[in-house]
Short mmCIF file of the C-alpha atoms (twelve columns), coordinates in Angstrom:
data_MODEL
# 
_entry.id   MODEL 
# 
loop_
_atom_site.group_PDB 
_atom_site.id 
_atom_site.type_symbol 
_atom_site.label_atom_id 
_atom_site.label_alt_id 
_atom_site.label_comp_id 
_atom_site.label_asym_id 
_atom_site.label_seq_id 
_atom_site.Cartn_x 
_atom_site.Cartn_y 
_atom_site.Cartn_z 
_atom_site.pdbx_PDB_model_num 
ATOM 1   C CA . MET A 1   0.000  0.000   0.000  1 
ATOM 2   C CA . SER A 2   1.459  3.362   -1.070 1 
ATOM 3   C CA . GLY A 3   2.476  5.887   1.556  1 
ATOM 4   C CA . GLN A 4   3.525  3.268   4.078  1 
ATOM 5   C CA . ALA A 5   7.136  2.406   4.737  1 
ATOM 6   C CA . ASP A 6   8.180  -1.183  4.307  1 
ATOM 7   C CA . PRO A 7   8.614  -2.897  7.659  1 
ATOM 8   C CA . SER A 8   12.186 -3.334  8.783  1 
ATOM 9   C CA . PRO A 9   13.485 -6.863  8.380  1 
ATOM 10  C CA . ARG A 10  13.478 -8.913  11.554 1 
ATOM 11  C CA . PRO A 11  16.904 -9.426  13.147 1 
ATOM 12  C CA . ALA A 12  18.535 -12.733 12.376 1 
ATOM 13  C CA . LEU A 13  18.584 -15.373 15.107 1 
ATOM 14  C CA . THR A 14  22.325 -14.870 15.311 1 
ATOM 15  C CA . SER A 15  21.641 -11.514 16.978 1 
ATOM 16  C CA . LEU A 16  20.304 -13.268 20.084 1 
ATOM 17  C CA . ALA A 17  22.637 -13.268 23.057 1 
ATOM 18  C CA . PRO A 18  24.244 -16.676 23.586 1 
ATOM 19  C CA . LEU A 19  22.880 -18.571 26.536 1 
ATOM 20  C CA . SER A 20  25.059 -19.430 29.486 1 
ATOM 21  C CA . ALA A 21  25.204 -23.132 30.287 1 
ATOM 22  C CA . ARG A 22  24.113 -22.257 33.818 1 
ATOM 23  C CA . THR A 23  22.117 -19.165 34.663 1 
ATOM 24  C CA . LEU A 24  22.974 -17.004 37.647 1 
ATOM 25  C CA . VAL A 25  19.918 -18.373 39.446 1 
ATOM 26  C CA . ASP A 26  21.142 -21.938 38.827 1 
ATOM 27  C CA . GLN A 27  24.533 -21.020 40.250 1 
ATOM 28  C CA . VAL A 28  22.963 -19.516 43.374 1 
ATOM 29  C CA . VAL A 29  20.801 -22.626 43.806 1 
ATOM 30  C CA . GLU A 30  23.820 -24.908 43.585 1 
ATOM 31  C CA . ALA A 31  25.835 -22.688 45.940 1 
ATOM 32  C CA . ILE A 32  23.118 -22.942 48.608 1 
ATOM 33  C CA . VAL A 33  22.786 -26.712 48.160 1 
ATOM 34  C CA . GLU A 34  26.563 -27.171 48.292 1 
ATOM 35  C CA . ALA A 35  26.879 -25.004 51.402 1 
ATOM 36  C CA . THR A 36  24.206 -27.085 53.127 1 
ATOM 37  C CA . ALA A 37  25.719 -30.405 52.051 1 
ATOM 38  C CA . ARG A 38  29.087 -29.201 53.390 1 
ATOM 39  C CA . GLY A 39  27.579 -28.088 56.708 1 
ATOM 40  C CA . VAL A 40  28.136 -24.357 56.141 1 
ATOM 41  C CA . PHE A 41  24.376 -23.938 56.418 1 
ATOM 42  C CA . LEU A 42  22.550 -26.455 58.580 1 
ATOM 43  C CA . PRO A 43  19.033 -27.852 58.233 1 
ATOM 44  C CA . GLY A 44  16.657 -25.531 60.046 1 
ATOM 45  C CA . ASP A 45  18.896 -22.476 59.560 1 
ATOM 46  C CA . ARG A 46  17.259 -19.226 58.500 1 
ATOM 47  C CA . ILE A 47  18.433 -18.188 55.039 1 
ATOM 48  C CA . VAL A 48  18.737 -14.413 54.787 1 
ATOM 49  C CA . GLU A 49  18.469 -13.228 51.211 1 
ATOM 50  C CA . ALA A 50  20.705 -10.182 51.695 1 
ATOM 51  C CA . GLU A 51  23.448 -12.183 53.439 1 
ATOM 52  C CA . VAL A 52  23.535 -14.800 50.678 1 
ATOM 53  C CA . ALA A 53  23.663 -12.065 48.035 1 
ATOM 54  C CA . ARG A 54  26.616 -10.389 49.779 1 
ATOM 55  C CA . ALA A 55  28.477 -13.675 50.202 1 
ATOM 56  C CA . LEU A 56  28.031 -14.601 46.531 1 
ATOM 57  C CA . LYS A 57  28.582 -11.020 45.296 1 
ATOM 58  C CA . VAL A 58  25.320 -10.948 43.354 1 
ATOM 59  C CA . SER A 59  22.170 -8.860  43.594 1 
ATOM 60  C CA . ARG A 60  19.245 -10.023 45.693 1 
ATOM 61  C CA . ILE A 61  17.125 -10.783 42.609 1 
ATOM 62  C CA . PRO A 62  18.806 -14.093 41.599 1 
ATOM 63  C CA . VAL A 63  18.944 -15.109 45.267 1 
ATOM 64  C CA . ARG A 64  15.213 -14.484 45.602 1 
ATOM 65  C CA . GLU A 65  14.501 -16.528 42.469 1 
ATOM 66  C CA . ALA A 66  16.816 -19.303 43.662 1 
ATOM 67  C CA . LEU A 67  15.003 -19.488 46.989 1 
ATOM 68  C CA . ARG A 68  11.649 -19.693 45.208 1 
ATOM 69  C CA . LEU A 69  12.933 -22.609 43.141 1 
ATOM 70  C CA . LEU A 70  14.338 -24.339 46.219 1 
ATOM 71  C CA . GLU A 71  11.033 -23.794 48.011 1 
ATOM 72  C CA . SER A 72  9.222  -25.560 45.152 1 
ATOM 73  C CA . GLN A 73  11.546 -28.533 45.759 1 
ATOM 74  C CA . SER A 74  11.108 -28.431 49.560 1 
ATOM 75  C CA . VAL A 75  14.766 -27.588 50.159 1 
ATOM 76  C CA . VAL A 76  13.692 -24.397 51.915 1 
ATOM 77  C CA . VAL A 77  10.386 -23.587 53.571 1 
ATOM 78  C CA . SER A 78  8.775  -20.187 53.926 1 
ATOM 79  C CA . GLU A 79  7.630  -19.161 57.395 1 
ATOM 80  C CA . ARG A 80  5.221  -16.289 57.777 1 
ATOM 81  C CA . TYR A 81  6.974  -13.187 59.138 1 
ATOM 82  C CA . ARG A 82  10.194 -15.199 59.557 1 
ATOM 83  C CA . GLY A 83  11.463 -15.645 56.011 1 
ATOM 84  C CA . MET A 84  13.037 -18.792 54.590 1 
ATOM 85  C CA . ARG A 85  14.482 -21.717 56.499 1 
ATOM 86  C CA . LEU A 86  16.322 -24.761 55.239 1 
ATOM 87  C CA . MET A 87  14.559 -28.106 55.226 1 
ATOM 88  C CA . SER A 88  14.679 -30.106 58.430 1 
ATOM 89  C CA . VAL A 89  16.069 -33.640 58.596 1 
ATOM 90  C CA . ASP A 90  13.682 -35.072 61.149 1 
ATOM 91  C CA . ILE A 91  12.929 -38.791 60.987 1 
ATOM 92  C CA . ALA A 92  9.328  -38.379 59.820 1 
ATOM 93  C CA . GLY A 93  10.315 -36.131 56.921 1 
ATOM 94  C CA . LEU A 94  13.198 -38.349 55.849 1 
ATOM 95  C CA . GLU A 95  10.980 -41.436 55.843 1 
ATOM 96  C CA . LYS A 96  8.601  -39.799 53.369 1 
ATOM 97  C CA . ILE A 97  11.469 -38.945 51.021 1 
ATOM 98  C CA . LEU A 98  12.985 -42.424 51.321 1 
ATOM 99  C CA . LYS A 99  9.739  -44.273 50.576 1 
ATOM 100 C CA . VAL A 100 9.021  -42.247 47.447 1 
ATOM 101 C CA . ARG A 101 12.613 -42.558 46.297 1 
ATOM 102 C CA . LEU A 102 12.612 -46.323 46.878 1 
ATOM 103 C CA . ALA A 103 9.447  -46.821 44.822 1 
ATOM 104 C CA . LEU A 104 10.831 -44.756 41.939 1 
ATOM 105 C CA . GLU A 105 14.259 -46.381 41.909 1 
ATOM 106 C CA . LYS A 106 12.901 -49.924 42.131 1 
ATOM 107 C CA . LEU A 107 10.799 -49.166 39.066 1 
ATOM 108 C CA . ALA A 108 13.801 -47.538 37.385 1 
ATOM 109 C CA . GLY A 109 15.885 -50.657 37.987 1 
ATOM 110 C CA . ALA A 110 13.201 -52.980 36.617 1 
ATOM 111 C CA . GLU A 111 12.715 -50.921 33.470 1 
ATOM 112 C CA . ALA A 112 16.467 -50.463 33.009 1 
ATOM 113 C CA . MET A 113 16.981 -54.240 33.188 1 
ATOM 114 C CA . ASP A 114 14.271 -54.736 30.555 1 
ATOM 115 C CA . ARG A 115 15.958 -52.224 28.249 1 
ATOM 116 C CA . ILE A 116 19.397 -53.751 28.803 1 
ATOM 117 C CA . ALA A 117 18.060 -57.246 28.053 1 
ATOM 118 C CA . ALA A 118 16.453 -55.923 24.860 1 
ATOM 119 C CA . GLY A 119 19.691 -54.245 23.773 1 
ATOM 120 C CA . GLU A 120 18.129 -50.784 24.066 1 
ATOM 121 C CA . ALA A 121 20.478 -49.561 26.803 1 
ATOM 122 C CA . ASP A 122 23.698 -50.486 28.543 1 
ATOM 123 C CA . LEU A 123 25.319 -49.815 31.889 1 
ATOM 124 C CA . ALA A 124 28.200 -47.711 30.545 1 
ATOM 125 C CA . PRO A 125 26.752 -44.345 31.744 1 
ATOM 126 C CA . LEU A 126 26.138 -45.752 35.220 1 
ATOM 127 C CA . GLU A 127 29.609 -47.291 35.359 1 
ATOM 128 C CA . GLU A 128 31.114 -43.948 34.325 1 
ATOM 129 C CA . ALA A 129 29.161 -42.201 37.096 1 
ATOM 130 C CA . LEU A 130 30.435 -44.801 39.552 1 
ATOM 131 C CA . ALA A 131 34.032 -44.297 38.396 1 
ATOM 132 C CA . ARG A 132 33.694 -40.569 39.106 1 
ATOM 133 C CA . MET A 133 32.377 -41.398 42.579 1 
ATOM 134 C CA . HIS A 134 35.393 -43.617 43.231 1 
ATOM 135 C CA . ALA A 135 37.725 -40.811 42.135 1 
ATOM 136 C CA . ALA A 136 36.007 -38.352 44.502 1 
ATOM 137 C CA . GLY A 137 36.208 -40.871 47.331 1 
ATOM 138 C CA . ASP A 138 39.909 -41.454 46.694 1 
ATOM 139 C CA . ALA A 139 40.417 -37.671 46.765 1 
ATOM 140 C CA . ALA A 140 38.564 -37.426 50.114 1 
ATOM 141 C CA . ASP A 141 36.106 -35.003 48.490 1 
ATOM 142 C CA . GLY A 142 32.988 -35.350 50.625 1 
ATOM 143 C CA . TYR A 143 30.823 -32.946 48.671 1 
ATOM 144 C CA . GLY A 144 32.062 -34.450 45.414 1 
ATOM 145 C CA . VAL A 145 30.910 -37.880 46.577 1 
ATOM 146 C CA . ALA A 146 27.529 -36.450 47.618 1 
ATOM 147 C CA . ARG A 147 26.988 -34.653 44.304 1 
ATOM 148 C CA . LEU A 148 28.096 -37.670 42.285 1 
ATOM 149 C CA . ASP A 149 25.925 -39.938 44.432 1 
ATOM 150 C CA . THR A 150 22.956 -37.888 43.236 1 
ATOM 151 C CA . ASP A 151 24.232 -38.096 39.647 1 
ATOM 152 C CA . PHE A 152 24.530 -41.886 39.963 1 
ATOM 153 C CA . HIS A 153 20.906 -42.278 41.002 1 
ATOM 154 C CA . ARG A 154 19.755 -39.787 38.369 1 
ATOM 155 C CA . CYS A 155 21.573 -41.907 35.785 1 
ATOM 156 C CA . LEU A 156 19.826 -45.038 37.102 1 
ATOM 157 C CA . CYS A 157 16.461 -43.346 36.587 1 
ATOM 158 C CA . GLN A 158 17.457 -42.172 33.109 1 
ATOM 159 C CA . LEU A 159 18.427 -45.732 32.140 1 
ATOM 160 C CA . SER A 160 14.777 -46.674 32.617 1 
ATOM 161 C CA . GLY A 161 13.923 -44.646 29.512 1 
ATOM 162 C CA . ASN A 162 10.837 -43.475 31.412 1 
ATOM 163 C CA . GLU A 163 10.641 -39.683 31.206 1 
ATOM 164 C CA . VAL A 164 7.734  -39.495 33.651 1 
ATOM 165 C CA . LEU A 165 9.771  -41.406 36.224 1 
ATOM 166 C CA . VAL A 166 12.766 -39.106 35.730 1 
ATOM 167 C CA . ARG A 167 10.596 -35.999 36.087 1 
ATOM 168 C CA . SER A 168 9.075  -37.433 39.268 1 
ATOM 169 C CA . TRP A 169 12.502 -38.206 40.757 1 
ATOM 170 C CA . GLU A 170 14.263 -34.962 39.801 1 
ATOM 171 C CA . PRO A 171 12.526 -32.658 42.351 1 
ATOM 172 C CA . LEU A 172 14.004 -34.847 45.102 1 
ATOM 173 C CA . SER A 173 17.549 -34.504 43.787 1 
ATOM 174 C CA . ARG A 174 18.668 -31.439 45.718 1 
ATOM 175 C CA . GLN A 175 17.243 -32.748 48.978 1 
ATOM 176 C CA . LEU A 176 19.142 -35.976 48.324 1 
ATOM 177 C CA . THR A 177 22.420 -34.131 47.698 1 
ATOM 178 C CA . ILE A 178 22.045 -32.439 51.086 1 
ATOM 179 C CA . ILE A 179 21.220 -35.738 52.813 1 
ATOM 180 C CA . PHE A 180 24.148 -37.458 51.078 1 
ATOM 181 C CA . GLY A 181 26.466 -34.593 52.014 1 
ATOM 182 C CA . LEU A 182 25.509 -34.739 55.678 1 
ATOM 183 C CA . ALA A 183 26.031 -38.514 55.655 1 
ATOM 184 C CA . THR A 184 29.701 -37.971 54.758 1 
ATOM 185 C CA . PHE A 185 30.233 -36.492 58.238 1 
ATOM 186 C CA . ARG A 186 29.383 -39.877 59.780 1 
ATOM 187 C CA . LYS A 187 30.222 -42.520 57.158 1 
ATOM 188 C CA . PRO A 188 33.583 -43.238 55.481 1 
ATOM 189 C CA . LEU A 189 33.553 -42.042 51.878 1 
ATOM 190 C CA . LYS A 190 34.864 -45.308 50.484 1 
ATOM 191 C CA . GLU A 191 32.098 -47.198 52.271 1 
ATOM 192 C CA . ILE A 192 29.497 -44.919 50.683 1 
ATOM 193 C CA . VAL A 193 30.997 -45.461 47.233 1 
ATOM 194 C CA . ALA A 194 31.254 -49.245 47.682 1 
ATOM 195 C CA . GLU A 195 27.500 -49.450 48.297 1 
ATOM 196 C CA . HIS A 196 27.038 -48.326 44.693 1 
ATOM 197 C CA . ASP A 197 29.304 -51.066 43.326 1 
ATOM 198 C CA . ALA A 198 26.694 -53.517 44.584 1 
ATOM 199 C CA . VAL A 199 23.907 -51.640 42.764 1 
ATOM 200 C CA . VAL A 200 25.727 -51.951 39.427 1 
ATOM 201 C CA . ASP A 201 26.443 -55.639 40.083 1 
ATOM 202 C CA . ALA A 202 22.755 -56.290 40.798 1 
ATOM 203 C CA . LEU A 203 21.723 -54.622 37.548 1 
ATOM 204 C CA . LYS A 204 24.273 -56.692 35.629 1 
ATOM 205 C CA . ALA A 205 22.817 -59.868 37.150 1 
ATOM 206 C CA . GLY A 206 19.327 -58.905 35.945 1 
ATOM 207 C CA . ASP A 207 17.781 -60.233 39.161 1 
ATOM 208 C CA . ARG A 208 14.785 -58.011 39.912 1 
ATOM 209 C CA . ALA A 209 13.987 -59.521 43.294 1 
ATOM 210 C CA . GLY A 210 17.634 -59.278 44.311 1 
ATOM 211 C CA . PHE A 211 17.836 -55.698 43.062 1 
ATOM 212 C CA . ASP A 212 14.715 -54.747 45.027 1 
ATOM 213 C CA . ARG A 213 16.119 -56.235 48.234 1 
ATOM 214 C CA . LEU A 214 19.421 -54.456 47.689 1 
ATOM 215 C CA . MET A 215 17.717 -51.098 47.123 1 
ATOM 216 C CA . GLU A 216 15.696 -51.510 50.312 1 
ATOM 217 C CA . VAL A 217 18.975 -51.885 52.194 1 
ATOM 218 C CA . HIS A 218 20.755 -49.172 50.205 1 
ATOM 219 C CA . ILE A 219 18.017 -46.555 50.456 1 
ATOM 220 C CA . LEU A 220 16.249 -47.384 53.708 1 
ATOM 221 C CA . GLU A 221 18.636 -49.143 56.067 1 
ATOM 222 C CA . TYR A 222 21.837 -47.308 55.179 1 
ATOM 223 C CA . THR A 223 20.111 -43.925 55.442 1 
ATOM 224 C CA . ARG A 224 18.390 -44.818 58.716 1 
ATOM 225 C CA . ALA A 225 21.769 -45.827 60.138 1 
ATOM 226 C CA . VAL A 226 22.738 -42.138 60.283 1 
ATOM 227 C CA . ASP A 227 21.081 -40.137 63.060 1 
ATOM 228 C CA . TYR A 228 20.719 -36.900 61.114 1 
ATOM 229 C CA . GLU A 229 19.052 -34.966 63.907 1 
ATOM 230 C CA . ASP A 230 21.902 -35.805 66.279 1 
ATOM 231 C CA . LEU A 231 24.456 -35.007 63.565 1 
ATOM 232 C CA . VAL A 232 22.966 -31.572 62.913 1 
ATOM 233 C CA . ALA A 233 22.831 -30.855 66.654 1 
ATOM 234 C CA . GLN A 234 26.503 -31.844 66.945 1 
ATOM 235 C CA . LEU A 235 27.527 -29.643 64.002 1 
ATOM 236 C CA . ARG A 236 25.554 -26.766 65.512 1 
ATOM 237 C CA . ARG A 237 27.358 -27.175 68.856 1 
ATOM 238 C CA . ILE A 238 30.716 -27.163 67.071 1 
ATOM 239 C CA . GLU A 239 29.787 -23.978 65.211 1 
ATOM 240 C CA . GLU A 240 28.587 -22.286 68.403 1 
ATOM 241 C CA . GLY A 241 31.852 -23.246 70.102 1 
ATOM 242 C CA . ARG A 242 33.838 -21.674 67.273 1 
ATOM 243 C CA . ARG A 243 31.853 -18.461 67.560 1 
ATOM 244 C CA . ARG A 244 32.471 -18.230 71.299 1 
ATOM 245 C CA . THR A 245 36.203 -18.811 70.961 1 
ATOM 246 C CA . GLY A 246 36.524 -16.722 67.807 1 
# 
C-alpha cells in the first residue's frame, strides 16, 4: 500500500545473546545446596536473602529466584513473618522422602533391566558415574561424593527410559544431595561409594527380586543408620563453640 514504509526486516537469530550453560539463578541454587551439604548452612537455619547475596557477590534478585525454586523442591520452607528456612532432617520427613525414592528407583531398575536385556540400553553411563564417585572418594572429596551420588541415582532413573519417572525423581535430587552430604560427616567415603558397586552388580545380574532387596537396604537401612538430627545438633554445637572462641 502506497504511503507506508516497508517494515524493517526482523533481526537474524544470530543476533540473540548466547545462553550461558548455567544461569545465575542456577549457580545460586547450587551454591546454597553445596553449602548445606558441606555443613556451612545447617538444616533448620534461616536463610537471609541479603546475606547470601553479599556472600556470593550478586544482587538479591537471583537469590530471591533461587530461593523460590528451592522452596518448590522443599529444600527451603517459607515461614510467615520469619522468612526462609532450610529443610529439616527429622525422621518423619526423611521417611517420606525415602519411601518415594525407593518406589521410583525400584521401578527404574526394573525398566532399566528390561531395556538392557532388549539391547536398548547399557550400563556404561552408570559405570562412568560410579568411576567418578570412586575418584572423589579417593580424593577425600565429601561434597564431590555427595553430588556424584545424586548423579549416579539420576543416571539409574534415566536408564529406565521413562521420562515421567525421571521428572518425578528430579525434584528430590537437591534434597538428596544435602542428605548425602551430611552422611559424609558420619560414614567413610569409600564405604558410601562401595555401596554403589553392589547396585551396578545387581543390575548386571538382571535379578529383579535381588535388586529390590538391595535397594531396600541401600536406600532405607543405610540412610536410617545415620542419626541426622543428632548429627545436625553436633555440628551446631561445634559452630557455636567456634563463635564463642573466635
